[in-house]
C-alpha positions as a Python dict, from the first residue, in 0.01 Angstrom:
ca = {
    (1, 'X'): (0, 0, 0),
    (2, 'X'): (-347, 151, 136),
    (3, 'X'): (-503, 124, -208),
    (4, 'X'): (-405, -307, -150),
    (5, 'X'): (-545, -295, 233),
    (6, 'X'): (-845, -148, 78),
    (7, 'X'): (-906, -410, -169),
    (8, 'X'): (-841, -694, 53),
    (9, 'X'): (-1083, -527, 308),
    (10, 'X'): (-1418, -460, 63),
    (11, 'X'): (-1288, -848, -85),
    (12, 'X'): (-1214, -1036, 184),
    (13, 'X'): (-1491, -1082, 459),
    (14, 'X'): (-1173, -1243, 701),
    (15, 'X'): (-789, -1235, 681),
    (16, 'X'): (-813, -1662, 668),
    (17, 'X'): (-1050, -1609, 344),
    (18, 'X'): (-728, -1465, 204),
    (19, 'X'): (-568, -1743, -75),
    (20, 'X'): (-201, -1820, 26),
    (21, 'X'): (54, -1523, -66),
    (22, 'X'): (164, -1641, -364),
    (23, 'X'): (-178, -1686, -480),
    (24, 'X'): (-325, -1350, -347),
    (25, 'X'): (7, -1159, -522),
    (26, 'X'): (-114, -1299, -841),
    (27, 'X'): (-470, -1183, -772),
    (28, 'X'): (-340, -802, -699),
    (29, 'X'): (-116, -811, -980),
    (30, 'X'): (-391, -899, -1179),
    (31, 'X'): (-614, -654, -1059),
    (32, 'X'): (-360, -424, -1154),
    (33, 'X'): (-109, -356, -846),
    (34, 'X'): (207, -313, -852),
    (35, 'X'): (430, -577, -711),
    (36, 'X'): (602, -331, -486),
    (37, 'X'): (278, -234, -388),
    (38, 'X'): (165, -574, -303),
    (39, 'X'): (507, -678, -154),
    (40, 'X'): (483, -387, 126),
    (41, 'X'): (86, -454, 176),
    (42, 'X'): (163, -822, 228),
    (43, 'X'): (467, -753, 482),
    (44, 'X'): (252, -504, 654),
    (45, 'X'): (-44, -785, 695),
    (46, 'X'): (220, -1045, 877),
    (47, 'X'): (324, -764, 1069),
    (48, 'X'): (-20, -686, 1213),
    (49, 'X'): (-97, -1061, 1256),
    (50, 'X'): (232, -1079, 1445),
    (51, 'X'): (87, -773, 1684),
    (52, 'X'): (-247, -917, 1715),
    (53, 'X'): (-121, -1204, 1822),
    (54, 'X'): (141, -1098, 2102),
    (55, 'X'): (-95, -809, 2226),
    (56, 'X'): (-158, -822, 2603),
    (57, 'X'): (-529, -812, 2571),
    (58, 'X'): (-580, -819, 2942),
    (59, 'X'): (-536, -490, 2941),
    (60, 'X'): (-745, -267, 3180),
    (61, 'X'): (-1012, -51, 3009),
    (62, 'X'): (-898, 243, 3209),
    (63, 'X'): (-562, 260, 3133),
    (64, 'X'): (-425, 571, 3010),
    (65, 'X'): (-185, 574, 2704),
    (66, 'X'): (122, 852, 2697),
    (67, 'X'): (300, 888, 2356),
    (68, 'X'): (664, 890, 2303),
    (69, 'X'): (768, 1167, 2125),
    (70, 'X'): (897, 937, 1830),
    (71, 'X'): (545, 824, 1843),
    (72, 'X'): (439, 1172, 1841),
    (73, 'X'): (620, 1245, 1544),
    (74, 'X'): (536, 956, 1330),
    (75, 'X'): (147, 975, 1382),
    (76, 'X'): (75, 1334, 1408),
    (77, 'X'): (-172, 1497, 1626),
    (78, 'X'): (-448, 1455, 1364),
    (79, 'X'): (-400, 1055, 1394),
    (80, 'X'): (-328, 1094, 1784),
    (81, 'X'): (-683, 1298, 1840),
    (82, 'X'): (-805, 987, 1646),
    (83, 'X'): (-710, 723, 1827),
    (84, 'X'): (-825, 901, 2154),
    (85, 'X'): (-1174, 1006, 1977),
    (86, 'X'): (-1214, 633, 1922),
    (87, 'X'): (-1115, 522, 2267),
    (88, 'X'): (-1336, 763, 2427),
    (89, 'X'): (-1598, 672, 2212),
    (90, 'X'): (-1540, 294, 2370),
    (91, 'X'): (-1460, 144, 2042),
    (92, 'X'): (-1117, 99, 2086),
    (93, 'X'): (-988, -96, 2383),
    (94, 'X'): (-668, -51, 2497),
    (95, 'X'): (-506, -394, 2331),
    (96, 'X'): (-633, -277, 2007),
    (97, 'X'): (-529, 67, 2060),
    (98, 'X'): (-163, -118, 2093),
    (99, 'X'): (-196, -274, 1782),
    (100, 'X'): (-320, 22, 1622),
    (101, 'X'): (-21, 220, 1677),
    (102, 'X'): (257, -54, 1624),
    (103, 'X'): (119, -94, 1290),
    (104, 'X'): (79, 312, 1223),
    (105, 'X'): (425, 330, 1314),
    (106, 'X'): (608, 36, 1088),
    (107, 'X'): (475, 268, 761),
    (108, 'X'): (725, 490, 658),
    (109, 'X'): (515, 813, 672),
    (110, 'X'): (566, 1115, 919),
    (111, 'X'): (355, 1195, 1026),
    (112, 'X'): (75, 988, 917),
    (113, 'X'): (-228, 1070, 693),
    (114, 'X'): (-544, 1076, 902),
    (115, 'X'): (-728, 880, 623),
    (116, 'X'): (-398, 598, 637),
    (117, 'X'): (-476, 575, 1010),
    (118, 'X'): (-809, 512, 949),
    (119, 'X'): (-754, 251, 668),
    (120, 'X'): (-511, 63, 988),
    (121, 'X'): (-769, 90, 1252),
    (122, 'X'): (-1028, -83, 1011),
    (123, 'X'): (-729, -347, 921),
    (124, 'X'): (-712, -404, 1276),
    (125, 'X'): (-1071, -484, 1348),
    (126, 'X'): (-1062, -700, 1031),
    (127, 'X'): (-796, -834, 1116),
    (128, 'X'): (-993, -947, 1460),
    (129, 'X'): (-1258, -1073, 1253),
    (130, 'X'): (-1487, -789, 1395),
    (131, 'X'): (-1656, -467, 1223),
    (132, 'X'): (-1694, -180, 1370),
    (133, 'X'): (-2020, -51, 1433),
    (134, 'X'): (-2201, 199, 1185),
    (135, 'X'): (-2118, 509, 1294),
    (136, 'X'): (-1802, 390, 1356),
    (137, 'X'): (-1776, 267, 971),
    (138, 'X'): (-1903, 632, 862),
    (139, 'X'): (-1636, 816, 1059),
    (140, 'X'): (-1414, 526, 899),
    (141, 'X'): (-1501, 563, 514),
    (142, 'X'): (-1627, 944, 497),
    (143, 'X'): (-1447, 1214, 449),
    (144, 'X'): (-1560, 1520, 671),
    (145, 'X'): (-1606, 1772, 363),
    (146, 'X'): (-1853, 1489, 246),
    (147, 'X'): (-2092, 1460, 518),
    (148, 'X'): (-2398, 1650, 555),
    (149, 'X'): (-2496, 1802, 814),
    (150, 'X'): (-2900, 1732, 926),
}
């Protein structure tokens, strides 16, 4: 499913640039994913459009967010440290941070890959129509063994 977010990220500036389902399924499948693949990555999409658009984003910037432990479970501390790093770093705002989660928690993974989490939170400012800023990006798309250090 991560491979498809991927895809639809680096070839899709916007969500609404997205053809209609049953056109964009035939795209993937042409591409060369597999219809399960495509199925889930296509359910997941509605699913975050669905949280984007019933997130309380009203929300006060100081707010402080306490995990469940099912929540706990199903991201992982990795994913958790994340989130926080990214809040902290005032890139996240609490609404997104909402949205973030509900959609780490509706995959099936536990707990959840740092680099899946990382693919969602860039869904989610996609999603938004926004882009994160460069750094941000780099922390997004590089793995930590690849970076040099100046």
């Amino acid at each position: 499913m991560f491979e498809v977010l991927v895809y639809l990220y680096e070839n899709y500036w916007r969500p609404d640039a997205c053809p209609e389902h049953d056109q964009l399924t035939r795209k993937l499948s042409a591409v060369g994913f597999e219809s399960d693949e495509i199925e889930e990555a296509l359910s997941w999409l509605d699913g975050l459009a669905a949280s984007a658009e019933s997130c309380e984003w009203a929300q006060s910037s100081d707010s402080l967010r306490v995990y469940t432990a099912a929540e706990i479970d199903r991201l992982g501390e990795g994913s958790i440290g994340f989130i926080s790093f990214l809040e902290s770093a005032g890139v996240l705002p609490p609404a997104m941070r909402e949205v973030v989660i509900d959609r780490a928690t509706a995959v099936g993974e536990s707990p959840l890959a740092l680099e899946d989490l990382k693919v969602i939170v860039l869904m989610v400012f996609w999603s938004l129509g926004e882009e994160p800023d460069a750094l941000i990006l780099d922390e997004l798309f590089v793995d930590s063994e690849d970076r040099l250090i100046h």
